[in-house]
Coordinates of N, CA, C and O in Angstrom, one line a residue:
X1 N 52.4 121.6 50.3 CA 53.2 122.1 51.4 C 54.2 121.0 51.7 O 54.1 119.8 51.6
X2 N 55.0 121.5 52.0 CA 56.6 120.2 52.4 C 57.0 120.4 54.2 O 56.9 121.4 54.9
X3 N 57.4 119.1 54.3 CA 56.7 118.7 55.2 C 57.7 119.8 56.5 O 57.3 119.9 57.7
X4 N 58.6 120.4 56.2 CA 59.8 120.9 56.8 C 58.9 122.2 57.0 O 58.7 122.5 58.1
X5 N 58.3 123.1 56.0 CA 57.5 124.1 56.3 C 56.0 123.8 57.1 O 55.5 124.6 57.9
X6 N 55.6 123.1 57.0 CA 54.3 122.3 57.7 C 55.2 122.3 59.3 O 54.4 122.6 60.2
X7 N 56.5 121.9 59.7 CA 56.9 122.4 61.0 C 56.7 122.8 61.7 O 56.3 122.6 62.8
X8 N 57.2 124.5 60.7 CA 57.8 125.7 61.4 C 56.0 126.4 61.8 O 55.6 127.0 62.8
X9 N 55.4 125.9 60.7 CA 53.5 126.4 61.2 C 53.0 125.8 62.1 O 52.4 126.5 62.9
X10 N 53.1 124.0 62.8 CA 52.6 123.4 63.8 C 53.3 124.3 64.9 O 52.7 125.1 65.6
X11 N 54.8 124.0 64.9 CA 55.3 124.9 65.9 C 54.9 125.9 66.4 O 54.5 126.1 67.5
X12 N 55.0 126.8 65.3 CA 54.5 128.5 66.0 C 53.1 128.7 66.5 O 52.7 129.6 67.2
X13 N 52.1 127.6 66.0 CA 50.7 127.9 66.3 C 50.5 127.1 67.6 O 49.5 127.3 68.4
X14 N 51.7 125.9 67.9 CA 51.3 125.3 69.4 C 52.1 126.6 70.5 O 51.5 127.1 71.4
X15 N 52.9 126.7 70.3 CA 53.6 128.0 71.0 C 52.6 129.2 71.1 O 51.9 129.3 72.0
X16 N 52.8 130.0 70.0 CA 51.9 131.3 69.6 C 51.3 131.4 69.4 O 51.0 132.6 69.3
X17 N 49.8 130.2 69.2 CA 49.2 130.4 68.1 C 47.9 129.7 69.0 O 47.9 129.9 70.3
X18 N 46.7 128.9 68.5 CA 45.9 128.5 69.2 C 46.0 127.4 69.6 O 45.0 126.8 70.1
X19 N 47.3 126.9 69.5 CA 47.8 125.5 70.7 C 48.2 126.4 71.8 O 49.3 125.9 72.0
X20 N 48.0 127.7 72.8 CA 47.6 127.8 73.5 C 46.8 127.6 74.4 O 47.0 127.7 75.6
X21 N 45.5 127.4 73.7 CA 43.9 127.9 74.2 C 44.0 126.0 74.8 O 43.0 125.6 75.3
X22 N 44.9 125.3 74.7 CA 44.7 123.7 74.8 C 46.1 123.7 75.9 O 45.9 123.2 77.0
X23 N 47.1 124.1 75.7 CA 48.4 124.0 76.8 C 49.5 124.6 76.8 O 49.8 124.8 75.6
X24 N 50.6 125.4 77.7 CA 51.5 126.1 77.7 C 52.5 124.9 76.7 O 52.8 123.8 77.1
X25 N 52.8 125.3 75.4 CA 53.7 124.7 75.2 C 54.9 125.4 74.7 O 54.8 126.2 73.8
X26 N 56.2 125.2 75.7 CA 57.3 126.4 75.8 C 58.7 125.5 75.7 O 59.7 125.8 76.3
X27 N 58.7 124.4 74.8 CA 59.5 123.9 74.8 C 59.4 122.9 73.2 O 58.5 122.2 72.7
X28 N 60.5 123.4 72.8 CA 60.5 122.2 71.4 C 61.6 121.9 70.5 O 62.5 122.6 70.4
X29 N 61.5 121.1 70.0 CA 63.0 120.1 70.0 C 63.0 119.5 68.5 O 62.0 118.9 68.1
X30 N 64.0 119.6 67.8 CA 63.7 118.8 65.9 C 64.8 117.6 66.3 O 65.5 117.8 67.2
X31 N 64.8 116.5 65.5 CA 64.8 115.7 65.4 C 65.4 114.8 66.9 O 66.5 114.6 67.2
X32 N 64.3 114.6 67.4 CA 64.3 114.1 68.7 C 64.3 112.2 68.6 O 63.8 111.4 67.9
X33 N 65.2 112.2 69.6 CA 65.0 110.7 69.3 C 64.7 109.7 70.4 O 65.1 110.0 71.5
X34 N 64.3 108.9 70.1 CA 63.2 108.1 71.1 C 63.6 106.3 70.8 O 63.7 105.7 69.7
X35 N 63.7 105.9 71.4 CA 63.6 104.1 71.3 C 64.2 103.9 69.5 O 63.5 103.3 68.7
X36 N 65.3 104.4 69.2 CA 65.8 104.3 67.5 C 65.0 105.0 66.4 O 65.2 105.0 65.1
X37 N 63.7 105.6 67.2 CA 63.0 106.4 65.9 C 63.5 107.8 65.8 O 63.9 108.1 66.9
X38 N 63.6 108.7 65.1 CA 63.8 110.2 65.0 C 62.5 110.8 64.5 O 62.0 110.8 63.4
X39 N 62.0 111.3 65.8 CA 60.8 112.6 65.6 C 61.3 113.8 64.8 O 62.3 114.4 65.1
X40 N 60.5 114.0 64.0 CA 61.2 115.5 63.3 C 61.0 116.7 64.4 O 61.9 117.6 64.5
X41 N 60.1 116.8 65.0 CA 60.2 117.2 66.2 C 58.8 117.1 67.5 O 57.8 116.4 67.3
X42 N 58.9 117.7 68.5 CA 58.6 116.9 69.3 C 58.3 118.4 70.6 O 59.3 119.1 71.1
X43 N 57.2 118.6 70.8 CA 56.7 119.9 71.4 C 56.4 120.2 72.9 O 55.2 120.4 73.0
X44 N 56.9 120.3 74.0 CA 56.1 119.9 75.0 C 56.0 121.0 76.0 O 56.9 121.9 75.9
X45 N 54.9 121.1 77.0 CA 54.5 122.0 77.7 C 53.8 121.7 79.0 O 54.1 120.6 79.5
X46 N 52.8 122.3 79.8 CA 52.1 121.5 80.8 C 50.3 123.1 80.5 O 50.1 124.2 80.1
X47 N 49.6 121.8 81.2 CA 48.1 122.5 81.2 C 47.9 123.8 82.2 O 46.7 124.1 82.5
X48 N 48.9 124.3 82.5 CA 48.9 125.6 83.4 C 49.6 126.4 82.6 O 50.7 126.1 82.0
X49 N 49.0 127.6 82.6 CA 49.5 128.5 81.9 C 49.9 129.7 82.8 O 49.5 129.9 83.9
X50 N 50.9 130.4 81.9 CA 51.3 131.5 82.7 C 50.6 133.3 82.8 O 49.4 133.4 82.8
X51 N 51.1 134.0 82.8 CA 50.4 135.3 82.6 C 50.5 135.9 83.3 O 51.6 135.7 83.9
X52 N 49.8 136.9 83.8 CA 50.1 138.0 85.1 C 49.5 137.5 86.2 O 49.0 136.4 86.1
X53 N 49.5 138.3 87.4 CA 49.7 137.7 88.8 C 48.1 137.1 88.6 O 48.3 135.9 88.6
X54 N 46.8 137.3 88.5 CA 45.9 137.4 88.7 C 45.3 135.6 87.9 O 44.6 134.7 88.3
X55 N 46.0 136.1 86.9 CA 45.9 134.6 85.9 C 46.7 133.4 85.9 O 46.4 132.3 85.4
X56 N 47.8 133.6 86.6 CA 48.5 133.0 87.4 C 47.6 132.1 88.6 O 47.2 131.0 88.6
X57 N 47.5 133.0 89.4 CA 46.6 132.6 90.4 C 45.5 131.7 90.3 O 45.7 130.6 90.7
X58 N 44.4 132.1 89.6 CA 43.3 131.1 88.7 C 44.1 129.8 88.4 O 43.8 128.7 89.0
X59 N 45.0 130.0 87.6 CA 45.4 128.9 86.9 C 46.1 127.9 88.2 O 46.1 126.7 88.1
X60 N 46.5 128.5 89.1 CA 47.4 127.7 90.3 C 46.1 127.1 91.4 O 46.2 126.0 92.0
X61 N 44.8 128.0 91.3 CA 43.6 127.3 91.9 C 42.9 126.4 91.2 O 42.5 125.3 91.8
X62 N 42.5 126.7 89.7 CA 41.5 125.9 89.4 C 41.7 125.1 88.4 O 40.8 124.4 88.0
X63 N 43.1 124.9 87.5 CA 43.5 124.0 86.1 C 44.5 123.1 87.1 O 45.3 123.5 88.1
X64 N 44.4 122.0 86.7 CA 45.1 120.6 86.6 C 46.1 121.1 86.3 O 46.1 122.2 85.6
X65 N 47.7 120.4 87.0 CA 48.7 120.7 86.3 C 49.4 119.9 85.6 O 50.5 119.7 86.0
X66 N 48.9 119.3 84.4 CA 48.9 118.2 83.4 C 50.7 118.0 82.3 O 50.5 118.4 81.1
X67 N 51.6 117.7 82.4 CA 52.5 117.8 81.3 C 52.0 117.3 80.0 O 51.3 116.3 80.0
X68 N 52.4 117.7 78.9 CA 51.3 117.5 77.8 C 52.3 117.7 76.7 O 53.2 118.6 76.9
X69 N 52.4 117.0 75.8 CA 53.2 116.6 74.6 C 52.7 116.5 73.0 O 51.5 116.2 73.0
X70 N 53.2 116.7 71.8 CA 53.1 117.0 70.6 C 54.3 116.0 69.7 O 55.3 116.6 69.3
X71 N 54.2 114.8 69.5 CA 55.0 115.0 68.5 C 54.9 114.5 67.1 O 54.1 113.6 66.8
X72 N 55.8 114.9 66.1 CA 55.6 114.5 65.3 C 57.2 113.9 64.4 O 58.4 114.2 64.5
X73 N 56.3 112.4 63.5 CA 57.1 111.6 62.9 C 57.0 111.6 61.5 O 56.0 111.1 60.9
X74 N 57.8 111.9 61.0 CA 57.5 112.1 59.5 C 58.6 111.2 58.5 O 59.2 111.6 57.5
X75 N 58.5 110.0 59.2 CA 59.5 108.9 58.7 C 58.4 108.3 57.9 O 57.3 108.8 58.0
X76 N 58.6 107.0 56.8 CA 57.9 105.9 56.4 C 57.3 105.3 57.5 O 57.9 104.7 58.5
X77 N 55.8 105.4 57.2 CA 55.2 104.5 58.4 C 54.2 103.8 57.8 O 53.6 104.0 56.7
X78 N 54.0 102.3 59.0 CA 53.6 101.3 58.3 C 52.8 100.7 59.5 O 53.2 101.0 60.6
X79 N 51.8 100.0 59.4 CA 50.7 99.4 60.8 C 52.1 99.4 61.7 O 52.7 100.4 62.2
X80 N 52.4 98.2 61.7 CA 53.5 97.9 62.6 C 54.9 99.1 63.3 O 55.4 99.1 64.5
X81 N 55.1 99.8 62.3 CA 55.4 100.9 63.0 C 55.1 101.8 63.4 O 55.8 102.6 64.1
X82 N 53.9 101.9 63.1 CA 53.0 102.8 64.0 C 52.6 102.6 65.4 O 52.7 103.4 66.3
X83 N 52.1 101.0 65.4 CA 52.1 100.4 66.8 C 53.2 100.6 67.8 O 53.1 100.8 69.1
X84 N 54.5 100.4 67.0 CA 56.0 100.2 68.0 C 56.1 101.8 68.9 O 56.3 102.1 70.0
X85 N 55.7 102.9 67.4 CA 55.8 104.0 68.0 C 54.9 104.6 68.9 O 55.4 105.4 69.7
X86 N 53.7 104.4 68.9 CA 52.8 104.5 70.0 C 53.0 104.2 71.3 O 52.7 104.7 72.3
X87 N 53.8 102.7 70.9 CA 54.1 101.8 72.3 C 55.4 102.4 73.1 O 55.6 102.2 74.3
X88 N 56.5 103.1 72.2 CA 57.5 104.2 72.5 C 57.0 104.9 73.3 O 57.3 104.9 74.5
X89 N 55.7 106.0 72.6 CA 55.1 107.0 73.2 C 54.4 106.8 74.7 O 54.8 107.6 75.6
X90 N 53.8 106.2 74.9 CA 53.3 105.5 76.3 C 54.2 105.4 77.4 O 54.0 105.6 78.5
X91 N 55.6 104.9 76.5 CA 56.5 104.4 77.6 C 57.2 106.1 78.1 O 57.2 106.6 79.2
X92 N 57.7 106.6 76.8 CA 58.1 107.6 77.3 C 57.1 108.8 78.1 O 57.6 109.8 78.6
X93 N 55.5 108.5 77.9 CA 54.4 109.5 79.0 C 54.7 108.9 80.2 O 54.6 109.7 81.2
X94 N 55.1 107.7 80.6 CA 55.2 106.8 82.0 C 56.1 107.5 82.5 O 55.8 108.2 83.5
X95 N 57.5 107.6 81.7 CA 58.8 108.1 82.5 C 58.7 109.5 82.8 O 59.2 110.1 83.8
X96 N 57.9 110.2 81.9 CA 58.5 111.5 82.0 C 56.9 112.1 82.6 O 56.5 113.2 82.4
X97 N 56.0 111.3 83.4 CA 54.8 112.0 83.9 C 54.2 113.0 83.2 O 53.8 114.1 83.6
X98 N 53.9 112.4 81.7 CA 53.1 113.3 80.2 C 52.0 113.1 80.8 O 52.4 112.9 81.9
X99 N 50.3 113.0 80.9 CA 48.9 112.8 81.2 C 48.8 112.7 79.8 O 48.5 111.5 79.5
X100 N 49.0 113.5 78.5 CA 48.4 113.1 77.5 C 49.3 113.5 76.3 O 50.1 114.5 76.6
X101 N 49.5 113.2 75.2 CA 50.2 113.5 73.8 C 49.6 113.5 72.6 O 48.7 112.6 72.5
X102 N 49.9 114.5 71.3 CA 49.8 113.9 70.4 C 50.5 113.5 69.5 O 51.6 114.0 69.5
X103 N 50.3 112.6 68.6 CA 51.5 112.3 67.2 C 50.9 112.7 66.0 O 49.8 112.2 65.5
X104 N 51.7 113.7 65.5 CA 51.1 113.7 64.0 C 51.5 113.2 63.1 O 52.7 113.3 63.2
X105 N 51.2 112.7 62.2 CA 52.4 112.0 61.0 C 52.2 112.5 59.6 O 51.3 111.9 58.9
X106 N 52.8 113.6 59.1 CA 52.8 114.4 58.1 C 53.3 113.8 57.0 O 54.3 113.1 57.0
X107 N 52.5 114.0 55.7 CA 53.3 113.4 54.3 C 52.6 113.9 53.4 O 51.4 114.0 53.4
X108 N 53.3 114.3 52.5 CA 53.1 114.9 50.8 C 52.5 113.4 50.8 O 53.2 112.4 51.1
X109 N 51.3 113.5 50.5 CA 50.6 112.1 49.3 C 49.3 111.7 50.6 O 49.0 112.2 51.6
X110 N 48.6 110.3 49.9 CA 47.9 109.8 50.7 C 48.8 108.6 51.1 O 49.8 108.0 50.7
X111 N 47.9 108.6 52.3 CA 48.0 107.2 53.1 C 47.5 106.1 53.0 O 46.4 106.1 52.3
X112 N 47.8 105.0 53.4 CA 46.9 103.4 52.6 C 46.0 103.5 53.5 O 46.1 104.1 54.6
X113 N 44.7 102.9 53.0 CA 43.5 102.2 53.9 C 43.7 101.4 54.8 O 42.9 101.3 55.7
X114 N 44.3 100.9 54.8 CA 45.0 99.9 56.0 C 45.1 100.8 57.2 O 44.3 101.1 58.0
X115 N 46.7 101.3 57.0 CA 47.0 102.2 58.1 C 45.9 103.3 58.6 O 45.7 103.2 59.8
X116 N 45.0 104.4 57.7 CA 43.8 104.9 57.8 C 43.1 104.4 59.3 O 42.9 104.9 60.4
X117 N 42.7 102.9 58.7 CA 41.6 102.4 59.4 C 42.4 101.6 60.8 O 41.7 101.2 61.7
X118 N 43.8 101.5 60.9 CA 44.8 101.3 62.1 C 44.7 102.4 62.9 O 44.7 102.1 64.1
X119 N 44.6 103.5 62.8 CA 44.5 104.4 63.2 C 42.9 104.8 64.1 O 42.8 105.1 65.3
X120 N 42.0 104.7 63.1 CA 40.5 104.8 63.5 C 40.1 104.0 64.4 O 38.9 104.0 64.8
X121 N 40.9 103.2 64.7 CA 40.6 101.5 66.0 C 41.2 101.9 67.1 O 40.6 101.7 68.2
X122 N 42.4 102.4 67.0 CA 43.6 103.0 68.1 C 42.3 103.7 69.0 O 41.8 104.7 68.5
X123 N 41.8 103.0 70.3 CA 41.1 103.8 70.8 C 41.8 103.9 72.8 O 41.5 103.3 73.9
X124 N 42.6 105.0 72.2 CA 43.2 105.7 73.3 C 42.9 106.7 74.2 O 42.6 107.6 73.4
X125 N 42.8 107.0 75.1 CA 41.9 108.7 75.8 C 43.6 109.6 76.1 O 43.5 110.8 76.4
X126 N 44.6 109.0 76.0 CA 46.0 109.8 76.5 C 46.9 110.3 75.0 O 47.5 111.3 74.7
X127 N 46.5 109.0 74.3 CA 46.8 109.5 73.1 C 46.4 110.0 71.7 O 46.1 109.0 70.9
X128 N 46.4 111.2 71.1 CA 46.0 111.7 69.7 C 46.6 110.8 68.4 O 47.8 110.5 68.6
X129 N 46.3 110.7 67.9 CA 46.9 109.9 66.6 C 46.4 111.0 65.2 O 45.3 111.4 64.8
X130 N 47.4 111.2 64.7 CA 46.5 111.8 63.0 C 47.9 112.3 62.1 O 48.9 113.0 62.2
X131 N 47.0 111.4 61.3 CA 47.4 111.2 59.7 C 47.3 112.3 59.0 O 46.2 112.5 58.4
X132 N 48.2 113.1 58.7 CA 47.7 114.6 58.1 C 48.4 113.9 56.5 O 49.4 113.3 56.6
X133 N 47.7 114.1 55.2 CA 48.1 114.6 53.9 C 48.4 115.8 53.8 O 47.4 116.5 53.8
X134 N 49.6 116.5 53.6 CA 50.4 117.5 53.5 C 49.3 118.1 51.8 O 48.6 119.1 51.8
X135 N 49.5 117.2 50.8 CA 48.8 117.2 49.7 C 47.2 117.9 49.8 O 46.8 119.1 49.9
X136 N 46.5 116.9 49.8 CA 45.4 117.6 49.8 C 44.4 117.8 50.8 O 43.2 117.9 50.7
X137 N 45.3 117.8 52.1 CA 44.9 118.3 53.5 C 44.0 117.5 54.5 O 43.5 117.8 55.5
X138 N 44.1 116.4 53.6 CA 43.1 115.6 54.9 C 43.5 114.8 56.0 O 44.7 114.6 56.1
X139 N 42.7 114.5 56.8 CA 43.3 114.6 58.1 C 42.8 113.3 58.8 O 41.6 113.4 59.2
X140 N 43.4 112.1 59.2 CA 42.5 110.7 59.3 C 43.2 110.7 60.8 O 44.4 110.8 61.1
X141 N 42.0 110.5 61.8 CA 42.3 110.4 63.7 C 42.3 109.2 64.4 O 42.0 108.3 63.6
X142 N 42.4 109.1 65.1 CA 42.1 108.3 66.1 C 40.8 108.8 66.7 O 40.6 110.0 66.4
X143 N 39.7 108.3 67.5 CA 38.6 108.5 68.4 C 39.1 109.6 69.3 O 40.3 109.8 69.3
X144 N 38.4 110.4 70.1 CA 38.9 110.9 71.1 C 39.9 111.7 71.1 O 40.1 112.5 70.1
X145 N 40.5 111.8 71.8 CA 41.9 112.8 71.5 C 42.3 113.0 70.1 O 42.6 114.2 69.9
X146 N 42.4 112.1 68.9 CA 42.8 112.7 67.8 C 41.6 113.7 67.2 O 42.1 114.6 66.4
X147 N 40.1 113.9 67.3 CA 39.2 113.9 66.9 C 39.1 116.1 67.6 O 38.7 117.2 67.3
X148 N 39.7 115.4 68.7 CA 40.0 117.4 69.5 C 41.2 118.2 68.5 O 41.2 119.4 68.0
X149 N 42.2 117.2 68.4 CA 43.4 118.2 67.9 C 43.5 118.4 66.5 O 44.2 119.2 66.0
X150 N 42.8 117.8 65.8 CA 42.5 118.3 64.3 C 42.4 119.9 64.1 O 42.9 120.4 63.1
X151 N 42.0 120.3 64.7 CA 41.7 122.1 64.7 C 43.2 123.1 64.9 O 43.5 124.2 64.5
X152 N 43.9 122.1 65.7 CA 45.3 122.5 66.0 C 46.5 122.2 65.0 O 47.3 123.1 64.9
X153 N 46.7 121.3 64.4 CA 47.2 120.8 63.8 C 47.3 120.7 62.1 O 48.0 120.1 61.3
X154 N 46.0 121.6 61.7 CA 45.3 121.2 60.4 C 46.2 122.8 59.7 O 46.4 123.8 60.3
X155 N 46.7 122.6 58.3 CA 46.8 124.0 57.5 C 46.5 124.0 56.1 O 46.5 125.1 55.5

């Protein structure tokens, strides 16, 4: 799968698909750009969802109203750029009142052991991390948040 069609499926399943059952996300954006990086794109919504008056309601009594973010980078990445871009990500959850995000970083091929195991240390509760192989589908997280959105993100 290439990485441009791997998109248009993250997209429609966080929108349409079962990245509802996790957050309204009604907003999304391709090549978004951030602190000199370009996200191929970059998804966002909040933990209240909408619906008819009744579901509405519920959701206005008893769900957090969380803003919640998705994005993904499908540049060359490397320990150190991974770090810069996390440290991006954080800054921009501060400004824009995000509670939590994830990044996915899509690529035809595998990834080094290095970065893998950069990843598996990253122990964040706001942020997902995950390493998807476009190739043969495997999927390397972070603790915690990356370890939920695997199910969302996986094709």
């Amino acid at each position: 799968m290439e990485v441009r069609e791997y998109l248009s499926k993250l997209e429609r399943n966080l929108i349409l698909g079962s990245g509802r059952w996790v957050a309204n996300f009604n907003e999304s954006f391709r090549d978004f750009l951030l602190g000199g990086y370009s996200f191929a794109m970059m998804v966002r919504g909040s933990t209240r969802s909408g619906g008819f008056f009744l579901s509405r309601l519920f959701a206005t009594l008893a769900l957090p109203d969380y803003n919640v973010a998705c994005f993904v980078y499908a540049g060359e990445v490397k320990k150190s750029t991974l770090q810069t871009i996390v440290g991006l990500l954080r800054k921009y959850m501060q400004e824009n009142d995000i509670r939590w995000s994830w990044l996915v970083v899509p690529r035809e091929g595998p990834f080094s052991e290095g970065l893998k195991d950069a990843v598996s240390r990253m122990d964040f509760r706001e942020i997902g991390v995950a390493l998807l192989d476009l190739t043969s589908g495997e999927i390397h997280t972070n603790p915690h948040m990356g370890r939920k959105m695997i199910r969302y993100v996986r094709f």
